[in-house]
């Protein structure tokens, strides 16, 4: 993969990077890499405008201000798609993935969230600590009218970034033809190798900050996403170390015994969902659940030990002896 064309920037609070391999044949000028990069940036900018919890003017923040009021609101396409997928992910994970943790993140003092991030028209807007909104009860939809009603405020979190990667990749892939490409947003990756090329090599970051990856994954086509405590940690108002991966069953940071979980799969949004759901399973349950679901998953335990499922081992090209 020599002569890569690369672009870097920032989007949705994360570093954004695109690498594109040379074409195997001449392509039309409208498929130039800089235009592919522009399409990626445009998709991320549009997604941030709809789904960011850090912007008071985003479509999601405006919708969150109505949570618990009983009001119906129209939802733009990306916001509607996010809410629909979040509800489905909640059902498939048995409630372990639950987006109604925004109130807990605010209570715990996550840096960057607006104060106040929610409206004040109803005390039911924020899920009570340790009492998440019941599965399927936080969202009502009117499919014909494309309107929604929230029972609790929601956090877009990693799923928002996973969806941005999904939507940007669709636009990117439509113009790649026989090129390969790798698109990365804050450590979450989607890509494909060009026909005849070797797979991309993706390193699993050491949460301790050591420079060498704990393992290397071969990525021919698909996504690799990670939920980790290596970033987004802070000291909460009670002087405790907190992180952003909230267990909806307790309203507190979860993932006992784990530092990071990585999942590989065909879609970045679902890889995000399962990396978080498996993280919240904790060290005692993650192995059985990941194997039962047939997921390619890698996880780093509190002592730094890297473990993986059989499906993950098939994708791993290098790991500690």
Coordinates of C-alpha atoms in Angstrom, one line a residue:
X1 CA 0.0 0.0 0.0
X2 CA 2.6 2.5 -1.1
X3 CA 1.8 6.0 -2.2
X4 CA -1.2 6.4 0.1
X5 CA -3.1 9.7 0.0
X6 CA -3.9 10.9 3.5
X7 CA -6.1 13.6 5.1
X8 CA -6.5 14.6 8.7
X9 CA -8.8 16.8 10.7
X10 CA -11.2 16.8 13.6
X11 CA -14.9 16.0 13.8
X12 CA -17.4 15.3 16.6
X13 CA -14.7 15.9 19.1
X14 CA -12.4 13.3 17.7
X15 CA -9.4 13.2 15.4
X16 CA -10.5 12.2 11.9
X17 CA -8.3 10.5 9.4
X18 CA -8.7 9.2 5.9
X19 CA -6.2 7.1 3.9
X20 CA -6.9 6.2 0.2
X21 CA -4.8 3.8 -1.9
X22 CA -3.9 4.6 -5.5
X23 CA -6.3 3.5 -8.2
X24 CA -5.5 0.4 -10.3
X25 CA -6.6 2.4 -13.3
X26 CA -7.2 6.0 -14.2
X27 CA -10.4 7.4 -12.7
X28 CA -12.5 10.4 -13.6
X29 CA -11.4 13.7 -12.0
X30 CA -14.6 13.8 -9.9
X31 CA -13.3 10.9 -7.9
X32 CA -10.2 12.7 -6.7
X33 CA -9.2 11.9 -3.1
X34 CA -9.7 15.5 -2.0
X35 CA -13.3 15.3 -3.1
X36 CA -13.7 12.0 -1.3
X37 CA -12.4 13.7 1.9
X38 CA -14.8 16.6 1.4
X39 CA -17.7 14.2 1.3
X40 CA -16.5 12.6 4.5
X41 CA -16.2 15.9 6.3
X42 CA -19.6 17.0 5.0
X43 CA -21.2 13.9 6.5
X44 CA -19.5 14.2 9.8
X45 CA -20.5 17.9 10.0
X46 CA -24.1 17.2 9.2
X47 CA -24.2 14.3 11.8
X48 CA -22.7 16.5 14.5
X49 CA -25.3 19.3 13.8
X50 CA -28.0 16.7 14.4
X51 CA -26.6 14.4 17.1
X52 CA -24.1 16.3 19.3
X53 CA -24.9 16.5 23.0
X54 CA -22.1 19.1 23.3
X55 CA -23.9 21.7 21.1
X56 CA -26.9 23.4 22.6
X57 CA -28.1 24.1 19.0
X58 CA -28.0 20.5 17.8
X59 CA -31.2 18.8 16.8
X60 CA -30.7 16.2 19.6
X61 CA -30.2 18.9 22.3
X62 CA -33.4 20.6 21.2
X63 CA -35.2 17.3 21.3
X64 CA -33.8 16.5 24.8
X65 CA -35.2 19.8 26.0
X66 CA -38.7 18.3 25.5
X67 CA -38.0 15.0 27.2
X68 CA -40.7 14.1 29.8
X69 CA -43.0 16.9 28.6
X70 CA -45.2 14.6 26.5
X71 CA -44.6 16.8 23.4
X72 CA -44.2 15.3 20.0
X73 CA -41.4 16.7 17.8
X74 CA -40.3 16.2 14.3
X75 CA -37.0 14.4 13.8
X76 CA -34.6 15.0 10.9
X77 CA -33.4 11.9 9.1
X78 CA -30.1 11.3 10.9
X79 CA -31.7 12.0 14.3
X80 CA -34.6 9.7 13.6
X81 CA -32.2 7.0 12.4
X82 CA -30.1 7.3 15.5
X83 CA -33.1 7.0 17.8
X84 CA -34.5 4.0 16.0
X85 CA -31.2 2.2 16.1
X86 CA -30.6 3.1 19.8
X87 CA -34.0 1.6 20.6
X88 CA -33.2 -1.6 18.7
X89 CA -29.8 -1.9 20.3
X90 CA -31.4 -1.5 23.7
X91 CA -33.7 -4.5 22.9
X92 CA -30.9 -6.7 21.5
X93 CA -28.6 -6.1 24.5
X94 CA -31.3 -6.7 27.1
X95 CA -31.1 -3.0 28.2
X96 CA -27.3 -3.0 28.7
X97 CA -27.1 -0.5 25.9
X98 CA -29.4 2.3 27.1
X99 CA -29.0 5.8 25.8
X100 CA -30.9 7.4 28.7
X101 CA -27.7 8.1 30.6
X102 CA -27.2 11.7 29.8
X103 CA -28.5 12.8 33.2
X104 CA -26.0 10.5 34.9
X105 CA -23.1 11.9 32.8
X106 CA -24.2 15.5 33.8
X107 CA -24.5 14.5 37.4
X108 CA -21.0 12.9 37.3
X109 CA -19.6 16.0 35.7
X110 CA -18.4 14.8 32.3
X111 CA -16.3 17.7 30.9
X112 CA -17.7 19.5 27.9
X113 CA -21.4 18.8 28.4
X114 CA -23.4 22.1 28.5
X115 CA -24.7 23.2 31.9
X116 CA -27.6 22.9 31.9
X117 CA -27.7 20.4 29.0
X118 CA -31.5 19.8 29.3
X119 CA -34.6 21.9 29.6
X120 CA -36.3 22.4 33.0
X121 CA -39.9 21.9 32.0
X122 CA -40.3 18.5 33.6
X123 CA -38.5 16.7 36.4
X124 CA -38.8 13.5 34.4
X125 CA -36.4 14.5 31.7
X126 CA -33.3 13.0 33.3
X127 CA -33.2 9.3 34.2
X128 CA -32.8 8.9 37.9
X129 CA -29.4 7.4 39.0
X130 CA -29.8 3.7 39.3
X131 CA -33.2 3.8 37.6
X132 CA -32.9 3.8 33.8
X133 CA -35.9 4.3 31.6
X134 CA -37.5 0.9 31.2
X135 CA -36.6 -1.0 28.0
X136 CA -38.5 0.5 25.1
X137 CA -40.3 3.1 27.3
X138 CA -38.1 6.1 26.7
X139 CA -39.0 6.5 23.0
X140 CA -42.3 6.7 21.1
X141 CA -42.4 7.2 17.4
X142 CA -45.0 8.0 14.7
X143 CA -43.5 6.5 11.6
X144 CA -45.9 8.2 9.2
X145 CA -45.4 11.7 10.6
X146 CA -41.7 11.1 11.4
X147 CA -42.3 12.5 14.9
X148 CA -40.9 11.3 18.2
X149 CA -41.6 11.7 21.9
X150 CA -38.9 11.2 24.5
X151 CA -39.6 10.0 28.1
X152 CA -36.0 10.7 29.1
X153 CA -33.1 12.6 27.6
X154 CA -30.6 10.6 25.6
X155 CA -26.9 10.6 25.0
X156 CA -25.7 10.0 21.4
X157 CA -22.2 8.9 22.6
X158 CA -20.3 6.3 20.7
X159 CA -23.3 5.3 18.6
X160 CA -23.5 8.7 17.1
X161 CA -19.9 8.4 16.0
X162 CA -20.5 4.9 14.7
X163 CA -23.4 6.1 12.6
X164 CA -21.3 9.0 11.3
X165 CA -18.7 6.5 10.2
X166 CA -21.4 4.3 8.6
X167 CA -22.9 7.2 6.7
X168 CA -19.6 8.8 5.7
X169 CA -18.4 5.4 4.5
X170 CA -21.4 4.9 2.3
X171 CA -20.6 8.1 0.5
X172 CA -16.9 7.3 0.4
X173 CA -17.4 3.8 -1.0
X174 CA -19.6 5.0 -3.8
X175 CA -16.7 7.0 -5.2
X176 CA -13.8 4.6 -4.4
X177 CA -14.2 2.2 -7.4
X178 CA -11.2 -0.1 -7.1
X179 CA -9.4 2.0 -4.5
X180 CA -8.9 0.9 -0.9
X181 CA -9.5 3.2 2.0
X182 CA -9.4 3.4 5.8
X183 CA -11.5 6.0 7.7
X184 CA -10.8 6.5 11.4
X185 CA -12.6 8.7 13.9
X186 CA -11.1 8.7 17.4
X187 CA -9.8 5.1 17.2
X188 CA -13.0 3.7 15.6
X189 CA -12.3 2.5 12.1
X190 CA -14.0 1.4 8.9
X191 CA -12.3 0.4 5.7
X192 CA -11.6 -2.0 2.9
X193 CA -8.5 -3.2 1.0
X194 CA -8.3 -2.7 -2.7
X195 CA -8.7 -5.8 -4.9
X196 CA -5.4 -7.7 -4.8
X197 CA -4.0 -5.7 -1.9
X198 CA -3.1 -7.0 1.5
X199 CA -5.6 -6.3 4.3
X200 CA -5.1 -3.1 6.4
X201 CA -3.3 -3.7 9.7
X202 CA -5.1 -2.2 12.7
X203 CA -3.4 -2.1 16.1
X204 CA -5.2 -2.6 19.4
X205 CA -4.1 0.3 21.6
X206 CA -2.6 -0.4 25.0
X207 CA -4.9 1.4 27.5
X208 CA -1.9 2.0 29.8
X209 CA -0.5 4.3 27.1
X210 CA 2.5 2.1 26.0
X211 CA 3.5 2.9 22.5
X212 CA 3.3 -0.6 21.0
X213 CA -0.1 -2.2 20.2
X214 CA -1.3 -5.2 22.2
X215 CA -2.2 -7.0 19.0
X216 CA -2.6 -6.3 15.3
X217 CA -5.8 -7.1 13.4
X218 CA -6.2 -7.8 9.7
X219 CA -9.0 -5.7 8.2
X220 CA -10.0 -6.6 4.7
X221 CA -13.5 -5.1 4.8
X222 CA -15.5 -3.9 7.7
X223 CA -15.2 -2.0 11.0
X224 CA -13.2 -2.1 14.2
X225 CA -14.5 -0.1 17.2
X226 CA -13.3 0.2 20.8
X227 CA -14.8 1.2 24.1
X228 CA -12.1 2.2 26.5
X229 CA -11.3 4.1 29.7
X230 CA -8.0 5.3 28.2
X231 CA -9.8 8.5 27.3
X232 CA -12.7 10.5 28.8
X233 CA -11.9 10.0 32.4
X234 CA -12.3 12.7 35.1
X235 CA -12.8 13.3 38.8
X236 CA -16.5 13.5 39.7
X237 CA -18.1 15.8 42.3
X238 CA -17.6 13.2 45.0
X239 CA -13.8 13.1 44.2
X240 CA -14.0 9.7 42.5
X241 CA -12.5 8.7 39.2
X242 CA -15.2 8.5 36.6
X243 CA -15.5 7.5 33.0
X244 CA -18.1 7.8 30.2
X245 CA -19.2 4.2 30.0
X246 CA -22.2 4.3 32.2
X247 CA -24.0 1.2 33.4
X248 CA -27.7 2.0 33.0
X249 CA -28.5 -0.4 35.9
X250 CA -26.6 1.7 38.4
X251 CA -26.1 5.1 36.8
X252 CA -22.4 4.8 37.6
X253 CA -19.4 4.0 35.5
X254 CA -19.4 0.2 34.7
X255 CA -17.2 -2.5 33.3
X256 CA -15.7 -3.9 36.5
X257 CA -12.3 -5.4 35.8
X258 CA -12.0 -4.1 32.3
X259 CA -10.0 -1.3 30.7
X260 CA -11.0 -1.7 27.0
X261 CA -13.1 -3.8 24.6
X262 CA -12.7 -3.9 20.9
X263 CA -15.2 -5.5 18.5
X264 CA -14.8 -6.1 14.7
X265 CA -17.7 -6.5 12.4
X266 CA -19.2 -5.4 9.1
X267 CA -20.8 -2.2 10.4
X268 CA -19.2 0.5 12.6
X269 CA -22.4 1.5 14.4
X270 CA -23.1 -2.1 15.5
X271 CA -19.5 -2.7 16.4
X272 CA -19.8 0.4 18.7
X273 CA -22.9 -1.0 20.3
X274 CA -21.4 -4.3 21.1
X275 CA -18.1 -2.9 22.3
X276 CA -20.0 -0.9 24.9
X277 CA -22.5 -3.7 25.8
X278 CA -19.6 -6.2 26.3
X279 CA -17.6 -3.6 28.3
X280 CA -20.6 -3.2 30.7
X281 CA -20.7 -7.0 31.1
X282 CA -17.5 -6.7 33.1
X283 CA -14.6 -9.1 33.2
X284 CA -16.5 -11.9 34.8
X285 CA -19.1 -12.2 32.0
X286 CA -17.6 -10.8 28.8
X287 CA -16.0 -14.0 27.6
X288 CA -19.1 -16.2 27.7
X289 CA -21.3 -13.5 26.2
X290 CA -18.9 -12.6 23.4
X291 CA -18.4 -16.3 22.4
X292 CA -22.1 -17.0 22.7
X293 CA -22.9 -14.2 20.3
X294 CA -20.1 -15.3 17.9
X295 CA -18.4 -11.8 18.1
X296 CA -14.9 -11.0 17.2
X297 CA -13.9 -9.3 20.4
X298 CA -10.7 -8.4 22.2
X299 CA -10.6 -7.2 25.8
X300 CA -8.0 -5.8 28.2
X301 CA -8.4 -6.7 31.8
X302 CA -7.5 -4.4 34.7
X303 CA -4.1 -6.1 35.1
X304 CA -3.3 -5.5 31.4
X305 CA -4.0 -9.0 30.2
X306 CA -5.3 -9.2 26.6
X307 CA -8.0 -11.8 25.9
X308 CA -10.0 -12.6 22.8
X309 CA -12.7 -14.8 21.4
X310 CA -12.0 -17.6 18.8
X311 CA -13.5 -15.3 16.1
X312 CA -11.1 -12.6 17.1
X313 CA -8.1 -14.9 17.1
X314 CA -8.8 -15.7 13.4
X315 CA -8.4 -12.0 12.6
X316 CA -5.3 -11.4 14.7
X317 CA -2.0 -11.4 12.9
X318 CA 0.2 -10.5 15.9
X319 CA -0.2 -10.6 19.6
X320 CA 2.1 -11.1 22.7
X321 CA 3.5 -14.6 23.0

